[in-house]
mmCIF file of C-alpha atoms and ligand atoms in Angstrom:
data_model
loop_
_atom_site.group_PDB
_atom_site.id
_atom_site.type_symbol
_atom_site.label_atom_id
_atom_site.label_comp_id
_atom_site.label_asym_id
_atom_site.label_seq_id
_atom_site.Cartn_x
_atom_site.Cartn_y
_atom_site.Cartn_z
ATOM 1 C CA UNK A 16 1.509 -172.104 -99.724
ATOM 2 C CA UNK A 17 4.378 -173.645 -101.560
ATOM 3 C CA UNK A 18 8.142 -174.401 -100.680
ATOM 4 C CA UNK A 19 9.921 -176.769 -98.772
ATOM 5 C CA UNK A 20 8.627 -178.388 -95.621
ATOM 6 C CA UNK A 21 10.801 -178.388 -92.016
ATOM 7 C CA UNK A 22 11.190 -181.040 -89.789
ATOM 8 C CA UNK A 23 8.377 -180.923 -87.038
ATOM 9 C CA UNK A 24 8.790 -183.203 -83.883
ATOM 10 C CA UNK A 25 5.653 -183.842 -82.245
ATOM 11 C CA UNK A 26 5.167 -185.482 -78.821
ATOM 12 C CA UNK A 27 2.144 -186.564 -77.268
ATOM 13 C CA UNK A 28 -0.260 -189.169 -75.921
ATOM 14 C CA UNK A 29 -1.790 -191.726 -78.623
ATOM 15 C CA UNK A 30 -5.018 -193.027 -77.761
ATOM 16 C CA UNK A 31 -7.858 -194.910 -77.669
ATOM 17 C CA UNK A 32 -10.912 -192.389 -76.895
ATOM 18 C CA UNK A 33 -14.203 -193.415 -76.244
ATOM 19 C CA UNK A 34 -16.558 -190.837 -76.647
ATOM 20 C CA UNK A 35 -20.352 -190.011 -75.720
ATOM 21 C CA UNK A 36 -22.220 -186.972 -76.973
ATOM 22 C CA UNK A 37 -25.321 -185.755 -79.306
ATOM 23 C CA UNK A 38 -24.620 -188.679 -81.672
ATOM 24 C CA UNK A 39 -24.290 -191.414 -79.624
ATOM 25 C CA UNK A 40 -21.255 -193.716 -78.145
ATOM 26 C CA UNK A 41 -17.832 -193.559 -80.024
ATOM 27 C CA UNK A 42 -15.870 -196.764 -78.867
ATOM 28 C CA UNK A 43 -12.174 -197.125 -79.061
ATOM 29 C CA UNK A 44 -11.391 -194.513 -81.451
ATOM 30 C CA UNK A 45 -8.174 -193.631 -82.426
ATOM 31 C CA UNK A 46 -7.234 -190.039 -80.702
ATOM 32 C CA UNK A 47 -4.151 -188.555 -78.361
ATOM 33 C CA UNK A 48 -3.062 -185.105 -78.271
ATOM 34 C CA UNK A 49 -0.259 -186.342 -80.695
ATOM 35 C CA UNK A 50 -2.497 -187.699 -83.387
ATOM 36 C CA UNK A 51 -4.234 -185.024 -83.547
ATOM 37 C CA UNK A 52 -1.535 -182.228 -84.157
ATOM 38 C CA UNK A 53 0.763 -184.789 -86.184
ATOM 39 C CA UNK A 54 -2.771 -185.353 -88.401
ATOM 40 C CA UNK A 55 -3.559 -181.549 -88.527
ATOM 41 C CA UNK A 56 0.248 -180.546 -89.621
ATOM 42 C CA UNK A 57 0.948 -183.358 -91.662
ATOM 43 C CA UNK A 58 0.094 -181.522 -95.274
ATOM 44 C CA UNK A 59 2.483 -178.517 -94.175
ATOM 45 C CA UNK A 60 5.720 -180.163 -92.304
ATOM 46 C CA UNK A 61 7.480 -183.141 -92.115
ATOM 47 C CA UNK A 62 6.176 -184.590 -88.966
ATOM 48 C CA UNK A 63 7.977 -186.762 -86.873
ATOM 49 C CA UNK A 64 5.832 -188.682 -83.936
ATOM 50 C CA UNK A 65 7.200 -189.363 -80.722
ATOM 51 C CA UNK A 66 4.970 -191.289 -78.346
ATOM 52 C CA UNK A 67 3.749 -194.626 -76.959
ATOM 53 C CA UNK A 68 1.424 -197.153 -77.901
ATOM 54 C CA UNK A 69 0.310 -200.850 -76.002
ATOM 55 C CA UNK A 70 0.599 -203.933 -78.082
ATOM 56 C CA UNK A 71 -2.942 -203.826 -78.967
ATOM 57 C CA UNK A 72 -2.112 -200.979 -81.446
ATOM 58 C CA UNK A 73 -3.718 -201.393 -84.988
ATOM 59 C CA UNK A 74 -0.684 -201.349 -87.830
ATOM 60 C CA UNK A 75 -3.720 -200.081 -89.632
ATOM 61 C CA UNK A 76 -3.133 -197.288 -87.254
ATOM 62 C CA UNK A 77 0.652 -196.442 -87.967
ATOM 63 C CA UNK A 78 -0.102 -197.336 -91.734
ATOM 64 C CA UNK A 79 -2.683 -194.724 -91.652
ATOM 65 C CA UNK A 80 0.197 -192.330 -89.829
ATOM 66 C CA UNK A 81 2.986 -193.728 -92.475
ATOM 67 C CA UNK A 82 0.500 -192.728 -95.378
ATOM 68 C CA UNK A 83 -0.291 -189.134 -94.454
ATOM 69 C CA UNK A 84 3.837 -188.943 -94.601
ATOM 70 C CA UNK A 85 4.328 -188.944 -90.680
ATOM 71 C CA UNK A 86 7.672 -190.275 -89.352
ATOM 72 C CA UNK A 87 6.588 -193.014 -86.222
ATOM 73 C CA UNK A 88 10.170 -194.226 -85.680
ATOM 74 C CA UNK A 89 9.552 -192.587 -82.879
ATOM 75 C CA UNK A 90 6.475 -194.523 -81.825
ATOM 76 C CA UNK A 91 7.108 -197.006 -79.207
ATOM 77 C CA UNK A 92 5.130 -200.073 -78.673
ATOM 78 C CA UNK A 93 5.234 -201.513 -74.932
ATOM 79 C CA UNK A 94 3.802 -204.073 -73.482
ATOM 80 C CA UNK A 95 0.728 -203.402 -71.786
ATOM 81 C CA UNK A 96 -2.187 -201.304 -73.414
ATOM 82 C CA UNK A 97 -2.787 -198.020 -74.933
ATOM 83 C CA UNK A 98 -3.936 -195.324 -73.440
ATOM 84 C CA UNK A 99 -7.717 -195.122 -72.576
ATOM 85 C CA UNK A 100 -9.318 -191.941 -72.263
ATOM 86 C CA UNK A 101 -13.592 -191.766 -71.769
ATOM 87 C CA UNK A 102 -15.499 -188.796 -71.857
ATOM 88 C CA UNK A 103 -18.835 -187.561 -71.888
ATOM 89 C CA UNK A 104 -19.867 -183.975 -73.935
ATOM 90 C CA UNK A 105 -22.745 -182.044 -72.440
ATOM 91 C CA UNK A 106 -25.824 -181.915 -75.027
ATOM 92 C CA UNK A 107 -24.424 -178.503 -76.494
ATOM 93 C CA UNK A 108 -21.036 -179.877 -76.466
ATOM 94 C CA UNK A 109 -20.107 -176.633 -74.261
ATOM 95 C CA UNK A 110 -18.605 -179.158 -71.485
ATOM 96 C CA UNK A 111 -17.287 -182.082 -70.876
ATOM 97 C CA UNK A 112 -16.091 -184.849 -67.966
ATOM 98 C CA UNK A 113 -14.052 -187.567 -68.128
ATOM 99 C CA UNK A 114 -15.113 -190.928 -67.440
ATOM 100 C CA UNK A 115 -12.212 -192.861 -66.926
ATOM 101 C CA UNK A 116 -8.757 -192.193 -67.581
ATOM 102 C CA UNK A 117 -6.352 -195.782 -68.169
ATOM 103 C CA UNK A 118 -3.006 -194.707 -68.315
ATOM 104 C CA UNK A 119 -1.547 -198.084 -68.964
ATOM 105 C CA UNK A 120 1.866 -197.964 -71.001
ATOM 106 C CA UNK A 121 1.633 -194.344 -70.958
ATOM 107 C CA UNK A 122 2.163 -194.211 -67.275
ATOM 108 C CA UNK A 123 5.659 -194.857 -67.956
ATOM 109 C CA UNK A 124 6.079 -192.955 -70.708
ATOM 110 C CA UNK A 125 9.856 -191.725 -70.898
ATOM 111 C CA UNK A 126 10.055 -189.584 -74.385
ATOM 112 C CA UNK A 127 12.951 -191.156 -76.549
ATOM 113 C CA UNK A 128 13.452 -189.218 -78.839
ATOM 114 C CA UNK A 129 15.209 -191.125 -82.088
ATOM 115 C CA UNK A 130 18.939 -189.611 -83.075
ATOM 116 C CA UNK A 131 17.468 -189.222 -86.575
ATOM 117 C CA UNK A 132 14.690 -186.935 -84.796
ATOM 118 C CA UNK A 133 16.878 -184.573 -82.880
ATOM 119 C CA UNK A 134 18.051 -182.205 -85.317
ATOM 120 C CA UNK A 135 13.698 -181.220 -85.847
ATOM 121 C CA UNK A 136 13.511 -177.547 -85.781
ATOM 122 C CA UNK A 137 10.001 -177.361 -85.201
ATOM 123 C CA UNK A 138 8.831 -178.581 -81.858
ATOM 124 C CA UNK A 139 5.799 -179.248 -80.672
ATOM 125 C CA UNK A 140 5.278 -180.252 -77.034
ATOM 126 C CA UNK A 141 1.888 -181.404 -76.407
ATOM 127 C CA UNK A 142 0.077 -181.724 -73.309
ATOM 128 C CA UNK A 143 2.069 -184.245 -71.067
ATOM 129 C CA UNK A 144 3.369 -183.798 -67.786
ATOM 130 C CA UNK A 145 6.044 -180.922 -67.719
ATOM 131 C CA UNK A 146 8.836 -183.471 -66.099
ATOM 132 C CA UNK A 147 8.286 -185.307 -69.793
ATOM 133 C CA UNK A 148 8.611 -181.835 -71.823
ATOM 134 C CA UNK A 149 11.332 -180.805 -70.353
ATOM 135 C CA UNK A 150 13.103 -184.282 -71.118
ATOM 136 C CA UNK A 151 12.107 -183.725 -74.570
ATOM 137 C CA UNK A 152 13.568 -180.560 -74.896
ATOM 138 C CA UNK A 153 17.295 -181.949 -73.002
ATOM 139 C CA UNK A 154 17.583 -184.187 -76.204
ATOM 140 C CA UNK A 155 16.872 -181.758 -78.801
ATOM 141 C CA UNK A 156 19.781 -180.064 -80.257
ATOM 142 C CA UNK A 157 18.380 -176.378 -81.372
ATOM 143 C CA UNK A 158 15.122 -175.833 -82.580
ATOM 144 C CA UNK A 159 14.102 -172.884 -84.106
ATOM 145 C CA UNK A 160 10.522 -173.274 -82.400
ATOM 146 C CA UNK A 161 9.271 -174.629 -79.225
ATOM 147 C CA UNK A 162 5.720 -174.612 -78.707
ATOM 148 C CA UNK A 163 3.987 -176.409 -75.600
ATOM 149 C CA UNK A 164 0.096 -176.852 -74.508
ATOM 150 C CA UNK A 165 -0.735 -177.690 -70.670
ATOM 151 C CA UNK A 166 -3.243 -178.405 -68.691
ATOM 152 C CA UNK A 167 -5.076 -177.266 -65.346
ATOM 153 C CA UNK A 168 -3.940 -181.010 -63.888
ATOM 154 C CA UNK A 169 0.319 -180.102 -63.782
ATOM 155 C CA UNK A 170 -0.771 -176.452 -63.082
ATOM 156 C CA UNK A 171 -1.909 -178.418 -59.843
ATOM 157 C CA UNK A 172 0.726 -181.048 -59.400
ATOM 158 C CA UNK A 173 3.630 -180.058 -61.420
ATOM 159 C CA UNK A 174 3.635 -175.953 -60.901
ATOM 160 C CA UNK A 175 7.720 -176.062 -60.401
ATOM 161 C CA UNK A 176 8.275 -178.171 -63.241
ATOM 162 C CA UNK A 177 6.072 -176.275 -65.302
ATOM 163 C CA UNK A 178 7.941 -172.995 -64.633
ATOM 164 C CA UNK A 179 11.180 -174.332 -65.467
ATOM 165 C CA UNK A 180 9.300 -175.256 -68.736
ATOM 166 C CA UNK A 181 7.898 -171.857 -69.625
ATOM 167 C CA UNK A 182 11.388 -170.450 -69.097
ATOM 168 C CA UNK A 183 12.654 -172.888 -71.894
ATOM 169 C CA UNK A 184 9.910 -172.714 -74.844
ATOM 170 C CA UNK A 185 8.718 -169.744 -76.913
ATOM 171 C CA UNK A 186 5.169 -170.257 -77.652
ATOM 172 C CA UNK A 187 2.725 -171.156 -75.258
ATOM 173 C CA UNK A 188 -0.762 -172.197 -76.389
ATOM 174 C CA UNK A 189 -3.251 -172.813 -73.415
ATOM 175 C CA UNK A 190 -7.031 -172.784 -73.410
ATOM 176 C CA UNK A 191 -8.525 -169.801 -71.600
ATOM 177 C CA UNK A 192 -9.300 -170.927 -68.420
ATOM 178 C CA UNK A 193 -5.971 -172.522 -68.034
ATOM 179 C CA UNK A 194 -4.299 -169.196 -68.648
ATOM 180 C CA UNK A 195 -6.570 -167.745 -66.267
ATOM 181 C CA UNK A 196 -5.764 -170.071 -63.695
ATOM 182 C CA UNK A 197 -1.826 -169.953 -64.204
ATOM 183 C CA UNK A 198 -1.090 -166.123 -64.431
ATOM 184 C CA UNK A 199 -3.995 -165.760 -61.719
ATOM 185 C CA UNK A 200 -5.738 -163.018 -63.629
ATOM 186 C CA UNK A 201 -9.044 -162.780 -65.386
ATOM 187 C CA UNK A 202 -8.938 -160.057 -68.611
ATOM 188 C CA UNK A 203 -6.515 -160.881 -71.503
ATOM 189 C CA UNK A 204 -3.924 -158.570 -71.102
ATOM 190 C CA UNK A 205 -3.207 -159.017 -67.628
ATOM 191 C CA UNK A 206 -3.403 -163.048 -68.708
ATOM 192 C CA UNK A 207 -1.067 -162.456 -71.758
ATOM 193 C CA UNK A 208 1.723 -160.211 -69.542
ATOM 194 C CA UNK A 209 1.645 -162.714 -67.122
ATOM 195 C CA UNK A 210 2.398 -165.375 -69.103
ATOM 196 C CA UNK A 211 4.995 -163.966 -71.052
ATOM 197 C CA UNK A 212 6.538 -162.516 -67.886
ATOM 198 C CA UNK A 213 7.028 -166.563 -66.759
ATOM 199 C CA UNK A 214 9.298 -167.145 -70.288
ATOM 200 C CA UNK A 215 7.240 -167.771 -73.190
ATOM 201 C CA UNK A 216 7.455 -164.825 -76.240
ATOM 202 C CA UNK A 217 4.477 -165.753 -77.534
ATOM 203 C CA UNK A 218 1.089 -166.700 -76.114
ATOM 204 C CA UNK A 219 -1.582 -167.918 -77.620
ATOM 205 C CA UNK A 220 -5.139 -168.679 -75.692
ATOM 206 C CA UNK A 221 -7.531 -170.453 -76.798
ATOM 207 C CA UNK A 222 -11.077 -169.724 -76.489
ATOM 208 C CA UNK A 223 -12.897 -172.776 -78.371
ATOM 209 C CA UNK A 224 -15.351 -172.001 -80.020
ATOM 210 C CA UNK A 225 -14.960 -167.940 -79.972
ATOM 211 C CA UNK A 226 -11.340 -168.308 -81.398
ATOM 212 C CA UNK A 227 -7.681 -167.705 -80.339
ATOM 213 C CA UNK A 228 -5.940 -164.514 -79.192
ATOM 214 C CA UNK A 229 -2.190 -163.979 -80.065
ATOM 215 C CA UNK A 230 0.052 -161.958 -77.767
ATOM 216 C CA UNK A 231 3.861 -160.885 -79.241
ATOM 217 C CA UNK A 232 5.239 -157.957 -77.565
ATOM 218 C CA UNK A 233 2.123 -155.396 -77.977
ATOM 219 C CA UNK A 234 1.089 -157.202 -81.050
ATOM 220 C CA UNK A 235 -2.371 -158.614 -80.193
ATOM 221 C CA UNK A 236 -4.408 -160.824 -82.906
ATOM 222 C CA UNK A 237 -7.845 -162.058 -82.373
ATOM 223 C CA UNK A 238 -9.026 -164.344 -84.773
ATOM 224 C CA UNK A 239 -12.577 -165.973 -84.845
ATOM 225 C CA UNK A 240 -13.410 -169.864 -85.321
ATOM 226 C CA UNK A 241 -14.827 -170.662 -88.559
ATOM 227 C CA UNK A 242 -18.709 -170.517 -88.341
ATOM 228 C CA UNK A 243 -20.311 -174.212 -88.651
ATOM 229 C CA UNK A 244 -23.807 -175.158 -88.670
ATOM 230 C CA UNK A 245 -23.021 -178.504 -86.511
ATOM 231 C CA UNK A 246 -20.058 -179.970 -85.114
ATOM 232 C CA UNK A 247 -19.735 -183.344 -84.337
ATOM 233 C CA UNK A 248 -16.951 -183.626 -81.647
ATOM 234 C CA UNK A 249 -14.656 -181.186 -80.358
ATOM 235 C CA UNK A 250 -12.244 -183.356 -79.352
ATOM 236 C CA UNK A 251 -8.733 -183.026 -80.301
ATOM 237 C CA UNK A 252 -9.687 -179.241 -81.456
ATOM 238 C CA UNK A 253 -6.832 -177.673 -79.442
ATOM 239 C CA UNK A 254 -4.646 -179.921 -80.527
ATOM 240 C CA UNK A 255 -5.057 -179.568 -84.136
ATOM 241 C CA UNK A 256 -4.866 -176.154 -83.917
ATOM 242 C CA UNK A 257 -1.144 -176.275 -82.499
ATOM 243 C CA UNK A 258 -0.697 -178.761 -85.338
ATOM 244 C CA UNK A 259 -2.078 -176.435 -88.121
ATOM 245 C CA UNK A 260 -0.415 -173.428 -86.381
ATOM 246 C CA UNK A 261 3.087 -174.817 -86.020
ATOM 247 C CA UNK A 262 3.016 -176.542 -89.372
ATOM 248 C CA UNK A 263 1.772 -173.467 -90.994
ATOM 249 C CA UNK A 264 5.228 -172.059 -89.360
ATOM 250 C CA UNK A 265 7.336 -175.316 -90.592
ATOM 251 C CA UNK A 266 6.672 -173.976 -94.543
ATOM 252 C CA UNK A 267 9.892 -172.228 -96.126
ATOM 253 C CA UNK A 268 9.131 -168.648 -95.902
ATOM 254 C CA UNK A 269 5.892 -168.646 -94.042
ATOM 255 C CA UNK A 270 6.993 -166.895 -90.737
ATOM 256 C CA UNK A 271 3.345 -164.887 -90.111
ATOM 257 C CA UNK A 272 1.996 -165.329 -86.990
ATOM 258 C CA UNK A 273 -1.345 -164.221 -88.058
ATOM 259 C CA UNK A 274 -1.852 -166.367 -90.979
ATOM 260 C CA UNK A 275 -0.418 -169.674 -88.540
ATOM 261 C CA UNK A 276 -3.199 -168.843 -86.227
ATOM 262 C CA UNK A 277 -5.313 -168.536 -88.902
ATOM 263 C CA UNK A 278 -4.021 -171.885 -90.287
ATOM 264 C CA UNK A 279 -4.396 -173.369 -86.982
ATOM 265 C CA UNK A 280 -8.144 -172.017 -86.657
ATOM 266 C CA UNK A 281 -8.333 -173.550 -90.008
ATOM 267 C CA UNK A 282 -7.390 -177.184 -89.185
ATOM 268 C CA UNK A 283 -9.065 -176.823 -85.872
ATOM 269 C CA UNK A 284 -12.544 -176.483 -87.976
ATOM 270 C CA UNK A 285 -12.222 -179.493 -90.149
ATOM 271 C CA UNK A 286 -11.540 -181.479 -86.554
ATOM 272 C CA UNK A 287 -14.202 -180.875 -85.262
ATOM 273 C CA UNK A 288 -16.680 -181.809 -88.150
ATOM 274 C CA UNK A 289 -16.646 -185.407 -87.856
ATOM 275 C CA UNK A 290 -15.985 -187.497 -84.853
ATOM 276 C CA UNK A 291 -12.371 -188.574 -84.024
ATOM 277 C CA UNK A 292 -9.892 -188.350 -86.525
ATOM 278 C CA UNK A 293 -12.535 -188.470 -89.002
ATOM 279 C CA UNK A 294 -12.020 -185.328 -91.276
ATOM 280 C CA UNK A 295 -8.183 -184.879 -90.407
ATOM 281 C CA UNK A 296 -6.907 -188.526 -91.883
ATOM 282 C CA UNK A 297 -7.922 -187.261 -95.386
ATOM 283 C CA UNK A 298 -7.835 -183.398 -95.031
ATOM 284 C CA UNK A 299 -5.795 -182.709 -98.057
ATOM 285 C CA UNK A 300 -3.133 -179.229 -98.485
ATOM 286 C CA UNK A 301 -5.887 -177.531 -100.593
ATOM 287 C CA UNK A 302 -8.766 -178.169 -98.318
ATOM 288 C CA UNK A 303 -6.526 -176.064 -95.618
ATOM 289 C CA UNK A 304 -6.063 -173.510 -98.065
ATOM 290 C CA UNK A 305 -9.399 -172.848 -99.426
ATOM 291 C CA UNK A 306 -10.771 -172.553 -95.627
ATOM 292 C CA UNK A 307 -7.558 -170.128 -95.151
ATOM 293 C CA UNK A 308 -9.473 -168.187 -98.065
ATOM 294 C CA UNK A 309 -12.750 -168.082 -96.699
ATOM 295 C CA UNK A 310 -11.157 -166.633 -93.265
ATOM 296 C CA UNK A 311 -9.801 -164.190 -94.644
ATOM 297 C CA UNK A 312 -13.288 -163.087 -96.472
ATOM 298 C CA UNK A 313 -14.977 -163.790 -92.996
ATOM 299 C CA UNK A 314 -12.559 -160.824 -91.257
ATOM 300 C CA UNK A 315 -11.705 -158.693 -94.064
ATOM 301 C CA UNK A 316 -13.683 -155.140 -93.239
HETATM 302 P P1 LIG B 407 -8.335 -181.946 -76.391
HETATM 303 O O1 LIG B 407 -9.750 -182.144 -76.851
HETATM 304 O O2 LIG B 407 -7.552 -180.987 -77.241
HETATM 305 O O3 LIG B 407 -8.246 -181.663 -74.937
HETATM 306 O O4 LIG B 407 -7.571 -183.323 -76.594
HETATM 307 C C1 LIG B 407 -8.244 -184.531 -76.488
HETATM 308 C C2 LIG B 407 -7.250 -185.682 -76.486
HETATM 309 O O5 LIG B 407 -6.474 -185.658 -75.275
HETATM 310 C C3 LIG B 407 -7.984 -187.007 -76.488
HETATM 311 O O6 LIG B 407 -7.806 -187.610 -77.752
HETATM 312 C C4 LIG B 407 -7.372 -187.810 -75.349
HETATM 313 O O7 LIG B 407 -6.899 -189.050 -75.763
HETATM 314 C C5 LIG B 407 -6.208 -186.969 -74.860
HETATM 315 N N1 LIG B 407 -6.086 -186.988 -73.408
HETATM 316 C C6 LIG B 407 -7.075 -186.993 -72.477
HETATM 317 N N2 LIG B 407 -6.558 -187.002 -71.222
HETATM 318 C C7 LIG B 407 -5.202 -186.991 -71.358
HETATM 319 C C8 LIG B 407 -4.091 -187.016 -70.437
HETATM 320 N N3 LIG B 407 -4.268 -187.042 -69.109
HETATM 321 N N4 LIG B 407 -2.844 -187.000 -70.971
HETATM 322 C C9 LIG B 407 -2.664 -186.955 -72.292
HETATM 323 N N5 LIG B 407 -3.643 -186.954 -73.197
HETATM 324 C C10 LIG B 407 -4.909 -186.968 -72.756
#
């Protein structure tokens, strides 16, 4: 993987997550859709981070964003507090419910995104309400890539506004019973044709910890998740996998699907090894790479 890096925007709630599972009570961690992905693609692109923060943000925080090379003039600090998001993991870490959701400055949330960051051609639309997306993508000039994640709350709420969406982005990554619930049918290809009948080109569903299915045209991938004896925290997992997947992408000359789902599978593993952010803030080009290797070793037949 070498060659010049492209410019990927990334937009998304920053966090403070408090966590409960197997290993106890995780207070106040750093987390948000955003950090994850900008984290999980920051080896690969040139990330640019567009999101909102309280004034109780850590600079250790945006120092730690600053040092793995990610772009936060487009970080805005309001006043108020960051978002709080609690959540509790069932024992096998199969489920999970949130607690407590405290939107605080991110209930007002208005995506700005910087003149300097509007020329991104990667972009990477994480899950926010589909009013917000869509204002992301009016200030954008012309990406080469848009990519957005959702969730079953704005298929609920926001179903018009998340149409309009889907008829303006190419990729759509969703977890598997979100793209069951949106195309309103149960087996894969009925899912995938209904999904790409609503705009997007490309579909991918994720299926946690049994892997992600691509759909382009009648291309179909299906790759596995990388085996692991224990994991300590799936949260964030989706979103590092759009991170890995789109960055992947953002390389000069890399324009496989396969391999960025691969990629994406790849950076989705190391997440969920340690709790938080723990194993993406120093995740390093060459640890990405050598887990790309043992993928392909894992499917090779
Ligand atoms: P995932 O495990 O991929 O669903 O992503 C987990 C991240 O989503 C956590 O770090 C949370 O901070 C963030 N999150 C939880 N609820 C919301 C929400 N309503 N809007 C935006 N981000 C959220």
């Amino acid at each position: 993987m070498k060659g010049a890096m492209s410019s990927l925007l990334v937009v998304g709630s920053v966090a403070f997550d408090t966590i409960h599972n197997h290993l106890g009570s995780h207070t106040r961690i750093l987390g948000g859709s955003a950090t994850y992905a900008s984290l999980a693609a920051s080896q690969l692109a040139s990330v640019r981070l567009v999101g909102i923060v309280g004034k109780d943000f850590p600079k250790k925080a945006v120092d730690m964003f600053r040092g793995r090379g990610i772009d936060t003039t487009g970080l805005e600090v309001a006043n108020g507090d960051t978002f709080h998001w609690e959540g509790r993991y069932s024992d096998d870490l199969t489920s999970r419910t949130t607690i407590q959701t405290d939107l605080n400055v991110f209930a007002d949330f208005e995506p700005k995104i910087p003149e300097s960051f509007r020329d991104s051609e990667f972009v990477m639309l994480g899950n926010i309400a589909p009013e917000l997306q869509l204002h992301v993508l009016d200030q954008v000039r012309s990406p080469r890539l848009v990519i957005a994640d959702t969730m079953n709350l704005w298929i609920d709420t926001a179903l018009g506004a998340l149409k309009e969406l889907l008829s303006r982005i190419d990729m759509l990554v969703i977890n598997e019973e979100e793209a069951r619930q949106l195309s309103g049918f149960h087996h894969p290809l009925a899912v995938a044709e209904a999904l790409r009948a609503l705009g997007p080109e490309t579909v991918i569903v994720k299926r946690g910890e049994y892997g992600a299915l691509l759909f382009l045209d009648e291309d179909i991938f299906c790759a596995p998740a990388y085996p692991l004896k224990t994991v300590a925290d799936p949260t964030g997992a989706g979103d590092s996998f759009a991170g890995g997947f789109l960055g992947y992408l953002a390389q000069a000359g890399h324009d496989d699907l396969r391999q960025a789902v691969i990629c994406g599978s790849a950076a989705a593993s190391f997440c969920v090894q340690d709790v938080g952010i723990g194993a993406l803030e120093n995740l390093s080009r060459e640890d990405i790479e050598q887990r790309i290797r043992e993928f392909r070793q894992l499917t090779t037949f």
